[in-house]
Tab-separated table of C-alpha atoms and ligand atoms in Angstrom:
chain	number	residue	atom	x	y	z
A	2	UNK	CA	-15.091	-10.234	-12.256
A	3	UNK	CA	-12.494	-12.718	-11.655
A	4	UNK	CA	-9.576	-10.848	-13.637
A	5	UNK	CA	-7.122	-11.956	-11.208
A	6	UNK	CA	-7.819	-15.649	-10.625
A	7	UNK	CA	-5.188	-17.766	-10.003
A	8	UNK	CA	-2.736	-14.659	-8.512
A	9	UNK	CA	-0.800	-14.552	-5.361
A	10	UNK	CA	-0.986	-11.226	-3.247
A	11	UNK	CA	0.597	-10.131	-0.951
A	12	UNK	CA	-0.696	-6.550	1.140
A	13	UNK	CA	1.213	-5.007	3.986
A	14	UNK	CA	-1.072	-3.453	6.246
A	15	UNK	CA	-3.940	-5.717	5.438
A	16	UNK	CA	-5.472	-5.526	8.268
A	17	UNK	CA	-7.674	-2.431	8.510
A	18	UNK	CA	-7.901	0.462	6.054
A	19	UNK	CA	-6.867	1.059	2.546
A	20	UNK	CA	-4.961	-2.416	2.958
A	21	UNK	CA	-8.288	-4.280	4.638
A	22	UNK	CA	-10.089	-2.869	1.072
A	23	UNK	CA	-8.134	-4.032	-1.654
A	24	UNK	CA	-7.621	-7.706	0.269
A	25	UNK	CA	-11.198	-7.834	0.193
A	26	UNK	CA	-11.166	-6.825	-3.753
A	27	UNK	CA	-8.372	-8.672	-5.197
A	28	UNK	CA	-9.578	-11.364	-3.233
A	29	UNK	CA	-13.268	-10.924	-5.160
A	30	UNK	CA	-10.821	-10.662	-8.263
A	31	UNK	CA	-10.362	-14.362	-7.899
A	32	UNK	CA	-6.432	-13.619	-6.348
A	33	UNK	CA	-5.247	-15.686	-3.316
A	34	UNK	CA	-4.214	-13.250	-0.771
A	35	UNK	CA	-1.822	-12.606	2.255
A	36	UNK	CA	-1.934	-9.357	4.652
A	37	UNK	CA	-0.017	-8.414	7.293
A	38	UNK	CA	-0.801	-6.868	10.700
A	39	UNK	CA	1.348	-5.782	13.223
A	40	UNK	CA	-0.820	-5.011	16.748
A	41	UNK	CA	-4.486	-6.164	14.585
A	42	UNK	CA	-4.860	-9.756	15.000
A	43	UNK	CA	-8.134	-10.063	15.430
A	44	UNK	CA	-8.771	-7.920	12.673
A	45	UNK	CA	-6.344	-9.187	10.295
A	46	UNK	CA	-8.264	-12.538	10.873
A	47	UNK	CA	-11.709	-11.329	9.680
A	48	UNK	CA	-10.102	-10.263	6.648
A	49	UNK	CA	-8.898	-13.644	6.341
A	50	UNK	CA	-12.227	-15.051	7.253
A	51	UNK	CA	-13.921	-12.712	4.471
A	52	UNK	CA	-11.466	-13.714	1.545
A	53	UNK	CA	-12.019	-17.579	1.832
A	54	UNK	CA	-15.774	-17.183	2.227
A	55	UNK	CA	-15.291	-16.016	-1.315
A	56	UNK	CA	-13.148	-19.141	-1.871
A	57	UNK	CA	-9.939	-17.941	-2.054
A	58	UNK	CA	-7.180	-18.833	0.044
A	59	UNK	CA	-6.008	-16.420	2.822
A	60	UNK	CA	-2.988	-15.899	5.013
A	61	UNK	CA	-2.337	-13.307	8.621
A	62	UNK	CA	1.284	-12.956	8.945
A	63	UNK	CA	2.270	-10.954	12.071
A	64	UNK	CA	4.783	-8.374	10.561
A	65	UNK	CA	6.144	-5.326	11.568
A	66	UNK	CA	8.284	-3.162	8.921
A	67	UNK	CA	9.886	-1.182	11.915
A	68	UNK	CA	12.216	-4.198	12.085
A	69	UNK	CA	14.575	-5.141	8.682
A	70	UNK	CA	13.679	-9.050	9.057
A	71	UNK	CA	10.046	-8.711	8.865
A	72	UNK	CA	9.815	-7.731	5.396
A	73	UNK	CA	11.466	-10.915	3.874
A	74	UNK	CA	9.886	-12.966	6.634
A	75	UNK	CA	6.179	-11.698	5.755
A	76	UNK	CA	7.546	-12.417	1.684
A	77	UNK	CA	8.595	-15.691	1.972
A	78	UNK	CA	5.789	-16.628	4.448
A	79	UNK	CA	2.710	-15.536	1.778
A	80	UNK	CA	4.999	-17.223	-1.414
A	81	UNK	CA	5.555	-20.500	0.144
A	82	UNK	CA	1.454	-20.644	1.822
A	83	UNK	CA	0.567	-19.660	-1.169
A	84	UNK	CA	2.474	-21.596	-3.950
A	85	UNK	CA	4.215	-17.853	-5.477
A	86	UNK	CA	3.298	-14.498	-5.108
A	87	UNK	CA	2.465	-12.192	-8.296
A	88	UNK	CA	0.745	-9.271	-6.390
A	89	UNK	CA	2.618	-6.952	-3.725
A	90	UNK	CA	0.452	-4.063	-2.240
A	91	UNK	CA	3.109	-2.159	-0.302
A	92	UNK	CA	0.237	-0.866	1.630
A	93	UNK	CA	1.670	-0.051	4.991
A	94	UNK	CA	2.034	2.839	6.550
A	95	UNK	CA	2.383	5.084	9.326
A	96	UNK	CA	1.010	8.312	9.049
A	97	UNK	CA	2.818	11.635	11.776
A	98	UNK	CA	1.986	15.375	11.125
A	99	UNK	CA	3.861	17.475	13.874
A	100	UNK	CA	5.864	21.033	13.417
A	101	UNK	CA	9.031	21.063	12.563
A	102	UNK	CA	10.714	22.256	16.050
A	103	UNK	CA	8.951	19.333	17.012
A	104	UNK	CA	10.038	16.439	15.209
A	105	UNK	CA	13.332	14.246	16.618
A	106	UNK	CA	15.674	11.566	14.903
A	107	UNK	CA	13.406	9.165	16.589
A	108	UNK	CA	10.512	10.000	14.700
A	109	UNK	CA	12.770	10.710	11.688
A	110	UNK	CA	13.707	6.769	12.160
A	111	UNK	CA	10.536	5.156	13.262
A	112	UNK	CA	8.374	6.916	10.040
A	113	UNK	CA	11.319	6.091	7.744
A	114	UNK	CA	11.302	2.505	8.477
A	115	UNK	CA	8.033	1.762	7.605
A	116	UNK	CA	7.145	4.073	4.959
A	117	UNK	CA	10.976	3.889	2.992
A	118	UNK	CA	12.760	0.889	4.154
A	119	UNK	CA	9.986	-0.889	4.614
A	120	UNK	CA	8.140	-0.618	1.224
A	121	UNK	CA	12.336	-0.644	-0.234
A	122	UNK	CA	12.787	-4.387	1.539
A	123	UNK	CA	9.555	-5.651	1.029
A	124	UNK	CA	9.907	-4.915	-2.472
A	125	UNK	CA	13.067	-6.314	-3.687
A	126	UNK	CA	11.995	-9.846	-1.736
A	127	UNK	CA	9.064	-10.004	-3.601
A	128	UNK	CA	10.999	-8.757	-6.750
A	129	UNK	CA	13.248	-12.203	-5.735
A	130	UNK	CA	10.288	-13.856	-6.495
A	131	UNK	CA	7.902	-12.943	-9.304
A	132	UNK	CA	7.567	-14.362	-12.448
A	133	UNK	CA	6.853	-12.241	-15.973
A	134	UNK	CA	3.683	-10.073	-15.054
A	135	UNK	CA	4.536	-9.190	-11.373
A	136	UNK	CA	3.196	-5.999	-9.950
A	137	UNK	CA	4.763	-4.202	-7.080
A	138	UNK	CA	1.954	-1.892	-6.126
A	139	UNK	CA	2.849	0.952	-3.462
A	140	UNK	CA	0.601	3.357	-1.858
A	141	UNK	CA	1.833	6.151	-1.265
A	142	UNK	CA	0.329	9.793	-0.668
A	143	UNK	CA	-0.956	13.001	-1.917
A	144	UNK	CA	0.893	15.216	0.369
A	145	UNK	CA	4.471	13.819	-2.023
A	146	UNK	CA	2.653	15.843	-5.128
A	147	UNK	CA	0.983	18.923	-3.265
A	148	UNK	CA	2.095	19.913	0.216
A	149	UNK	CA	-1.114	21.855	1.964
A	150	UNK	CA	0.226	23.536	4.881
A	151	UNK	CA	3.078	23.086	7.642
A	152	UNK	CA	3.404	20.188	9.699
A	153	UNK	CA	3.716	17.404	6.933
A	154	UNK	CA	8.118	17.989	6.679
A	155	UNK	CA	8.293	14.310	7.769
A	156	UNK	CA	5.449	11.805	6.367
A	157	UNK	CA	6.208	13.994	3.190
A	158	UNK	CA	9.618	13.429	2.670
A	159	UNK	CA	8.735	9.372	3.372
A	160	UNK	CA	6.084	9.404	0.722
A	161	UNK	CA	7.889	11.350	-1.749
A	162	UNK	CA	11.093	8.522	-1.678
A	163	UNK	CA	8.096	6.294	-3.322
A	164	UNK	CA	8.168	8.215	-6.162
A	165	UNK	CA	11.676	7.209	-6.975
A	166	UNK	CA	11.279	4.157	-5.606
A	167	UNK	CA	9.070	3.220	-8.163
A	168	UNK	CA	10.401	5.124	-10.697
A	169	UNK	CA	13.568	2.569	-10.443
A	170	UNK	CA	11.674	-0.665	-10.112
A	171	UNK	CA	10.008	-0.060	-12.534
A	172	UNK	CA	13.532	0.675	-14.773
A	173	UNK	CA	14.989	-2.272	-12.495
A	174	UNK	CA	12.416	-4.941	-12.639
A	175	UNK	CA	11.174	-4.007	-16.753
A	176	UNK	CA	13.536	-6.486	-18.424
A	177	UNK	CA	11.970	-9.703	-16.465
A	178	UNK	CA	8.132	-8.139	-17.568
A	179	UNK	CA	7.362	-6.568	-14.040
A	180	UNK	CA	5.829	-3.955	-13.595
A	181	UNK	CA	6.103	-1.048	-10.235
A	182	UNK	CA	3.102	1.627	-9.763
A	183	UNK	CA	2.949	4.048	-7.008
A	184	UNK	CA	-0.532	5.175	-6.308
A	185	UNK	CA	-1.397	8.924	-4.493
A	186	UNK	CA	-4.373	8.445	-2.476
A	187	UNK	CA	-6.135	11.890	-1.046
A	188	UNK	CA	-7.992	12.202	2.328
A	189	UNK	CA	-9.535	9.197	2.773
A	190	UNK	CA	-11.187	7.674	5.907
A	191	UNK	CA	-9.882	5.504	8.102
A	192	UNK	CA	-8.373	5.062	11.093
A	193	UNK	CA	-5.346	7.296	10.613
A	194	UNK	CA	-7.475	10.079	9.188
A	195	UNK	CA	-11.327	9.834	10.088
A	196	UNK	CA	-13.651	11.266	7.994
A	197	UNK	CA	-15.020	13.299	11.402
A	198	UNK	CA	-11.800	14.332	12.257
A	199	UNK	CA	-10.972	17.422	13.498
A	200	UNK	CA	-9.322	18.369	10.326
A	201	UNK	CA	-11.273	16.365	8.415
A	202	UNK	CA	-13.826	19.897	6.670
A	203	UNK	CA	-10.396	21.177	5.877
A	204	UNK	CA	-8.980	18.179	4.030
A	205	UNK	CA	-12.450	18.234	1.984
A	206	UNK	CA	-12.733	21.699	1.064
A	207	UNK	CA	-9.193	21.317	-0.402
A	208	UNK	CA	-9.985	18.626	-3.001
A	209	UNK	CA	-11.703	19.408	-6.390
A	210	UNK	CA	-14.590	17.409	-5.434
A	211	UNK	CA	-15.266	18.727	-1.812
A	212	UNK	CA	-14.977	15.153	-0.351
A	213	UNK	CA	-12.900	12.046	1.384
A	214	UNK	CA	-12.097	9.169	-0.692
A	215	UNK	CA	-13.486	6.323	0.752
A	216	UNK	CA	-10.552	2.366	0.637
A	217	UNK	CA	-12.687	0.895	-1.750
A	218	UNK	CA	-12.042	3.706	-3.696
A	219	UNK	CA	-8.193	2.756	-3.999
A	220	UNK	CA	-8.661	-0.529	-3.947
A	221	UNK	CA	-10.390	-0.413	-7.071
A	222	UNK	CA	-7.441	1.749	-8.699
A	223	UNK	CA	-5.014	-1.281	-7.140
A	224	UNK	CA	-7.494	-3.698	-8.529
A	225	UNK	CA	-6.794	-2.111	-12.458
A	226	UNK	CA	-2.805	-2.075	-11.529
A	227	UNK	CA	-2.457	-5.497	-10.928
A	228	UNK	CA	-4.718	-6.345	-13.706
A	229	UNK	CA	-3.884	-7.394	-17.212
A	230	UNK	CA	-5.710	-4.216	-18.458
A	231	UNK	CA	-2.734	-2.466	-17.266
A	232	UNK	CA	0.184	-4.155	-18.266
A	233	UNK	CA	1.441	-1.648	-20.314
A	234	UNK	CA	1.522	0.687	-17.050
A	235	UNK	CA	4.886	0.793	-15.188
A	236	UNK	CA	6.996	3.854	-13.755
A	237	UNK	CA	4.003	5.703	-13.314
A	238	UNK	CA	2.354	7.843	-10.389
A	239	UNK	CA	-1.446	7.453	-10.012
A	240	UNK	CA	-3.394	9.547	-7.536
A	241	UNK	CA	-7.244	8.750	-6.046
A	242	UNK	CA	-6.956	12.217	-4.511
A	243	UNK	CA	-10.249	13.734	-5.719
A	244	UNK	CA	-8.420	16.341	-7.339
A	245	UNK	CA	-6.293	17.172	-4.019
A	246	UNK	CA	-3.544	18.026	-6.572
A	247	UNK	CA	-4.984	19.624	-9.406
B	309	NDP	P1	-4.562	2.494	8.842
B	309	NDP	O1	-4.294	2.800	9.994
B	309	NDP	O2	-6.591	2.682	8.865
B	309	NDP	O3	-4.394	1.046	8.556
B	309	NDP	C1	-2.416	0.940	8.246
B	309	NDP	C2	-2.357	-0.708	8.451
B	309	NDP	O4	-0.887	-0.287	8.320
B	309	NDP	C3	-2.323	-1.070	9.417
B	309	NDP	O5	-3.230	-2.903	8.625
B	309	NDP	C4	-1.649	-1.366	10.646
B	309	NDP	O6	-1.449	-2.795	10.961
B	309	NDP	C5	0.182	-1.620	9.567
B	309	NDP	N1	0.797	-0.695	10.348
B	309	NDP	C6	0.599	0.092	10.895
B	309	NDP	N2	2.029	0.243	11.254
B	309	NDP	C7	2.833	-0.952	10.742
B	309	NDP	C8	4.392	-1.124	10.995
B	309	NDP	N3	5.182	-0.669	11.598
B	309	NDP	N4	4.666	-2.427	10.354
B	309	NDP	C9	3.806	-2.698	9.300
B	309	NDP	N5	2.338	-2.569	8.823
B	309	NDP	C10	2.282	-1.747	10.310
B	309	NDP	O7	-3.569	3.686	7.691
B	309	NDP	P2	-4.778	3.474	5.825
B	309	NDP	O8	-5.520	2.347	5.793
B	309	NDP	O9	-5.306	4.776	5.877
B	309	NDP	O10	-3.303	3.648	5.471
B	309	NDP	C11	-2.718	2.875	4.422
B	309	NDP	C12	-1.804	3.998	3.646
B	309	NDP	O11	-2.301	4.558	2.729
B	309	NDP	C13	-0.816	4.167	4.478
B	309	NDP	O12	0.780	4.062	3.800
B	309	NDP	C14	-0.960	5.817	4.498
B	309	NDP	O13	-0.091	6.677	4.700
B	309	NDP	C15	-1.705	5.789	2.813
B	309	NDP	N6	-2.539	6.788	3.382
B	309	NDP	C16	-3.568	7.097	3.730
B	309	NDP	C17	-4.419	8.010	3.506
B	309	NDP	C18	-5.538	8.342	4.607
B	309	NDP	O14	-5.991	9.442	3.990
B	309	NDP	N7	-5.542	7.643	5.105
B	309	NDP	C19	-3.765	9.294	2.316
B	309	NDP	C20	-2.789	8.995	1.997
B	309	NDP	C21	-1.854	7.489	1.955
B	309	NDP	P3	-2.442	-2.694	12.853
B	309	NDP	O15	-3.850	-3.128	12.202
B	309	NDP	O16	-1.800	-4.088	13.311
B	309	NDP	O17	-1.847	-2.154	12.871
């Protein structure tokens, strides 16, 4: 499996969870991969060590997307170190579930700055450096398609915005041969949403398959969308959710 040989990728939030699994899968497919982190420097370095052990180039960059300057800096850092950028995986995100009357303006700013503004600015900076065949793959959430109960107003707002972002990116970048796609993961066992957490059984029951997914199952979809096989897939939303939205 070397379908991404020679490609250069950046995975935001690649120190843990879905991002780390994605970075490793892209490297397994032949790509050189940069990952960003905020606090998890050791975890990010472990991911880089695994990428290098596969014979690829790896790089860890600190980038807190709450800072608007971080997006452009991480894209520039990755592109300069790897010698270009072909694949952006816009994965970094923060989750918040809280009753409507408990959410503050500061919560709104924090979540939208990372999940929406961060995704926008990173895509904008990456698009400026990409050539034909480039891929912008964003990690949204199944909550943009189906909100199964209370507490999700802010998180659903942030993830729904990525649908418009992806469709508009596809339209704007299509003539340059750059594809933009959006993955809606269902419940995935990570630090953000542990498969043994207090709400895990209920989330599993909401899927058609009756279980959590793994970060690797999302990474498989990213690897496909990044590949030549997905050359005619753009502006699309793909659910990797065990049938959560069915
Ligand atoms: P994790 O919490 O396990 O990992 C989050 C990653 O994002 C880490 O690498 C973290 O870095 C990084 N990160 C956190 N805050 C920021 C920030 N302010 N700026 C930049 N990077 C940041 O999350 P998951 O792997 O579960 O989630 C990845 C994506 O998938 C998110 O967008 C999430 O919304 C989405 N998703 C997850 C689902 C799930 O069930 N797990 C379901 C649907 C969507 P560090 O290690 O330094 O903290």
